[in-house]
PDB file of C-alpha atoms in Angstrom:
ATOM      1  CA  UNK A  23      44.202  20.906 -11.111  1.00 58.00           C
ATOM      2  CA  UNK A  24      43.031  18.988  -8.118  1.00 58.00           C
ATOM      3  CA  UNK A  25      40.474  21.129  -7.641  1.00 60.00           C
ATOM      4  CA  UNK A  26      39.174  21.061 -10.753  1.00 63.00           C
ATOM      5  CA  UNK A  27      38.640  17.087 -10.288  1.00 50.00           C
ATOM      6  CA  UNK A  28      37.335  17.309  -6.754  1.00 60.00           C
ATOM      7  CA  UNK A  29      34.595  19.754  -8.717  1.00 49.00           C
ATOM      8  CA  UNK A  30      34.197  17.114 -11.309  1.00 50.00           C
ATOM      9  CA  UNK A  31      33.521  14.463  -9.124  1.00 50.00           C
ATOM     10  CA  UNK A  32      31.322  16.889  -6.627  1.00 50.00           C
ATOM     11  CA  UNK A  33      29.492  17.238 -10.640  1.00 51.00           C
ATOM     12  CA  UNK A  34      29.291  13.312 -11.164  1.00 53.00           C
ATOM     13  CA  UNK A  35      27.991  12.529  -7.613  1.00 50.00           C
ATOM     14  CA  UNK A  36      25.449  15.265  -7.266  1.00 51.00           C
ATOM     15  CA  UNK A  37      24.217  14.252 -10.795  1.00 53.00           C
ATOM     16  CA  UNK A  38      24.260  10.393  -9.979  1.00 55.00           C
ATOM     17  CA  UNK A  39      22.063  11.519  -6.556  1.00 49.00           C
ATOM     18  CA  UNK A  40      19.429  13.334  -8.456  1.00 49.00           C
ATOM     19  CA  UNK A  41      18.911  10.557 -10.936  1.00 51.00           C
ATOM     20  CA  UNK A  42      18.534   8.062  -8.087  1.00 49.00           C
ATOM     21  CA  UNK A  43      15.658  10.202  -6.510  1.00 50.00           C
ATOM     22  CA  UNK A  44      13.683  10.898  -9.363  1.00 49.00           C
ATOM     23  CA  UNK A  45      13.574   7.359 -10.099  1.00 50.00           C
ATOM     24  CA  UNK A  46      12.359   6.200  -6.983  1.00 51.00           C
ATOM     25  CA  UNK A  47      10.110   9.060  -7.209  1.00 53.00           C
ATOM     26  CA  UNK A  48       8.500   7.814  -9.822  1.00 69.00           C
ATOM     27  CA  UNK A  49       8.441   3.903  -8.770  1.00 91.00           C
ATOM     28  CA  UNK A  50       6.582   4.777  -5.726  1.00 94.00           C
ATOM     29  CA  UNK A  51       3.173   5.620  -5.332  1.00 96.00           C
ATOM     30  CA  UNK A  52       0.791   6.649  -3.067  1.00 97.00           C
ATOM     31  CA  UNK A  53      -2.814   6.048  -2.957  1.00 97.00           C
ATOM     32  CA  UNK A  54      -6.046   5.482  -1.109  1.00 98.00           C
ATOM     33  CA  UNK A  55      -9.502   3.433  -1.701  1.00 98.00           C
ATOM     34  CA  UNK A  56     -12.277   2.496   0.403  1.00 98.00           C
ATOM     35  CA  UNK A  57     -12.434  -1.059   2.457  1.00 98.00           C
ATOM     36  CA  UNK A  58     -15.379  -2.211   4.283  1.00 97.00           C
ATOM     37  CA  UNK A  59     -14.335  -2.685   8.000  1.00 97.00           C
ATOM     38  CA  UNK A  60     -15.813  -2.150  11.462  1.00 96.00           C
ATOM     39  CA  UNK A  61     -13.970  -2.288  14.266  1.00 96.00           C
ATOM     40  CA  UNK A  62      -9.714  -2.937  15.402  1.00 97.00           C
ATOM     41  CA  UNK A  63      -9.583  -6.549  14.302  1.00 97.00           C
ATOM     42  CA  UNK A  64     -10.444  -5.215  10.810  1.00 98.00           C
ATOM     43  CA  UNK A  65      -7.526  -2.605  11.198  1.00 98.00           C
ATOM     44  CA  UNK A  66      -5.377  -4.880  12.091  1.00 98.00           C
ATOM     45  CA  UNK A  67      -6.534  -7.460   9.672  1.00 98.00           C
ATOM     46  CA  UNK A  68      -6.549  -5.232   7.064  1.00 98.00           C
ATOM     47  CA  UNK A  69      -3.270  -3.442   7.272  1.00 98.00           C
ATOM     48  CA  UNK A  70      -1.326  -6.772   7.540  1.00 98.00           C
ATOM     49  CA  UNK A  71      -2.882  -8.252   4.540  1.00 98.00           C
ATOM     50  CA  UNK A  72      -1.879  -5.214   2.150  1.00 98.00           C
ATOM     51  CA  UNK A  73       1.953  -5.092   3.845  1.00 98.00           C
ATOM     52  CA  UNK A  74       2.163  -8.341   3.122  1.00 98.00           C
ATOM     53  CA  UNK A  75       1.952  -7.814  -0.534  1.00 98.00           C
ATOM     54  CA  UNK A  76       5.620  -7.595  -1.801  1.00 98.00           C
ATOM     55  CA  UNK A  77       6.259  -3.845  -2.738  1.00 97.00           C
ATOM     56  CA  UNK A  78       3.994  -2.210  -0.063  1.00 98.00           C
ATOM     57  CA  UNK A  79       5.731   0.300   2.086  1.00 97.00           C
ATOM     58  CA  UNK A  80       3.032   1.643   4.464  1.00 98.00           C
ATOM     59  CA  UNK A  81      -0.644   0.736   5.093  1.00 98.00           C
ATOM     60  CA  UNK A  82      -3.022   2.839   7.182  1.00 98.00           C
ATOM     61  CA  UNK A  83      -6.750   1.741   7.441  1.00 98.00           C
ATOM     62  CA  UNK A  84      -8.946   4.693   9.094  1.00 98.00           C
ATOM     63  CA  UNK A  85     -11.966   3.045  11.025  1.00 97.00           C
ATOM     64  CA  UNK A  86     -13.863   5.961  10.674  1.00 97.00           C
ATOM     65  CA  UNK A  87     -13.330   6.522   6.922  1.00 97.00           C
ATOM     66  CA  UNK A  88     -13.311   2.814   6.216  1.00 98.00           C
ATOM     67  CA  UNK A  89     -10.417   4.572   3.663  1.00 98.00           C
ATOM     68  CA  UNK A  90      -6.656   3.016   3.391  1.00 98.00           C
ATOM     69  CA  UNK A  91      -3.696   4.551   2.550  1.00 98.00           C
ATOM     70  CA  UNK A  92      -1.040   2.710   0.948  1.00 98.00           C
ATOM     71  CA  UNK A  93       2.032   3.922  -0.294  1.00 98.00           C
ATOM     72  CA  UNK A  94       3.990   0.817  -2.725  1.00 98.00           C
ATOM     73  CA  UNK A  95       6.396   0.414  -5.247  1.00 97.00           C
ATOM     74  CA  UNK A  96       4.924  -0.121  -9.305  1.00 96.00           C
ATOM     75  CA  UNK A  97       8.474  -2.217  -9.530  1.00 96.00           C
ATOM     76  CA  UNK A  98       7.194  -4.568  -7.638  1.00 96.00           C
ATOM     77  CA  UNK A  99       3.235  -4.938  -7.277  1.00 97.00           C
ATOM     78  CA  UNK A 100      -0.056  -3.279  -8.607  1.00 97.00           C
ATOM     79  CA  UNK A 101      -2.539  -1.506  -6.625  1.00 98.00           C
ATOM     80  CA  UNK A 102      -5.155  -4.548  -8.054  1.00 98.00           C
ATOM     81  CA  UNK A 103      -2.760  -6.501  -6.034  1.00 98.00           C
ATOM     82  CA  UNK A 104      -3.454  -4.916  -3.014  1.00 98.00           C
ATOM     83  CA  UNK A 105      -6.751  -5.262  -3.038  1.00 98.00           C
ATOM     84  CA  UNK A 106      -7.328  -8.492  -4.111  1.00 98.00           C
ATOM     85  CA  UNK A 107      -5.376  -9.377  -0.588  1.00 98.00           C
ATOM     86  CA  UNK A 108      -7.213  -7.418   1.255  1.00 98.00           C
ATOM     87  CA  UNK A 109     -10.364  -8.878  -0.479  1.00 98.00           C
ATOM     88  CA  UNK A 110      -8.935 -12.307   0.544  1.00 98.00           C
ATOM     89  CA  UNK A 111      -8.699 -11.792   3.936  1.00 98.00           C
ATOM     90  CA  UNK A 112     -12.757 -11.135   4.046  1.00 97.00           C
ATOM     91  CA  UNK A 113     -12.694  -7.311   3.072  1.00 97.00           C
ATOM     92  CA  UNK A 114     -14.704  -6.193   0.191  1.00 97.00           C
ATOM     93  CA  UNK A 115     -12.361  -3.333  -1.363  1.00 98.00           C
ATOM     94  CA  UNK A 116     -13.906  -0.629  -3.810  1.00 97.00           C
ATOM     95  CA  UNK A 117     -12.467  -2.632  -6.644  1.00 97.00           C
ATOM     96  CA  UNK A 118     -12.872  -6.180  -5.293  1.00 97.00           C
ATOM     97  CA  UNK A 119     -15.825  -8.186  -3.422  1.00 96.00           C
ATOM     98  CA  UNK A 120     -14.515 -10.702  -0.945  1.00 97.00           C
ATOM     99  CA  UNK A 121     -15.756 -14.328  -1.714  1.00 96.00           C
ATOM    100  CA  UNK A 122     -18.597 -15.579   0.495  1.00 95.00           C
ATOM    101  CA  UNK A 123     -15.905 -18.329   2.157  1.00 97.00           C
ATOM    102  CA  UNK A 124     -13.517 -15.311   3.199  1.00 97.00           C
ATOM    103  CA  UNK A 125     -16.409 -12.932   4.497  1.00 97.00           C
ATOM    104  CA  UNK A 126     -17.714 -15.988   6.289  1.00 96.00           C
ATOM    105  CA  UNK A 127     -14.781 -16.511   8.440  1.00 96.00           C
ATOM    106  CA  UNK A 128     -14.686 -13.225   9.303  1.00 96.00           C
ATOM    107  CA  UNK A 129     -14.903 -12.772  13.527  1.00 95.00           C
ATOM    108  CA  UNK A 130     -18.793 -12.024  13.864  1.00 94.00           C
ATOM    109  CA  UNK A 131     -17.961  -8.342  15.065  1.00 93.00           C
ATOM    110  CA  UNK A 132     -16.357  -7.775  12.031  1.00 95.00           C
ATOM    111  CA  UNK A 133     -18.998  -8.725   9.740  1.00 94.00           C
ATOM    112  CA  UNK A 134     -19.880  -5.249   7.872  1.00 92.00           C
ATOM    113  CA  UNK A 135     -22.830  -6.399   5.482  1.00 82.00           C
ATOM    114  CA  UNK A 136     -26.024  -7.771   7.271  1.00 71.00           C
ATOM    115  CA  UNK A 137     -26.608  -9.650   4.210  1.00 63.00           C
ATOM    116  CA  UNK A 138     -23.854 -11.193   2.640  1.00 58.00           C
TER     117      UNK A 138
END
């Protein structure tokens, strides 16, 4: 008789577990779009502004690529979220255009478009 509880509970937890992970499964996405960038500044800038977005788990600009990864939670923001802070920290994204005041304080290395 015990046994047959410590089975039904084994049953109830197991069940309980797999429920748990297909949710979050499902609340967390990953995904990647292009941001204009140059150099390490823009790395750095670029990657702090999307983590700073409630919901965002993991941002990875690649210099080369001028492609981020970002891996976030639809519980708690969008992806058009994301890149309308990266936008506001001077980055044009390949959804949103920074505004001219944002580019403009940009650090003159970082300045990707000759003619804003």
């Amino acid at each position: 008789m015990k046994s047959i509880f410590i089975a039904m509970g084994m049953v109830f937890l197991l069940t309980n577990a797999n429920q748990s992970l297909a949710q979050q499964s499902k609340t967390k996405v990953k995904t990647s779009f292009h941001v204009d960038g140059v150099c390490e500044m823009c790395k750095a800038r670029i990657e702090t502004a999307a983590l700073k977005v409630k919901g965002v788990r993991m941002a990875i600009w690649d210099v080369d690529t001028k492609t981020i990864s970002v891996v976030y939670s639809t519980k708690k923001t969008t992806e058009d979220n994301i890149h309308q802070a990266i936008a506001g920290v001077g980055h044009n994204t390949s959804k949103v255009s920074a505004t001219a005041e944002a580019y403009n304080a940009l650090h003159e290395c970082c300045k990707y478009n000759p003619n804003p």
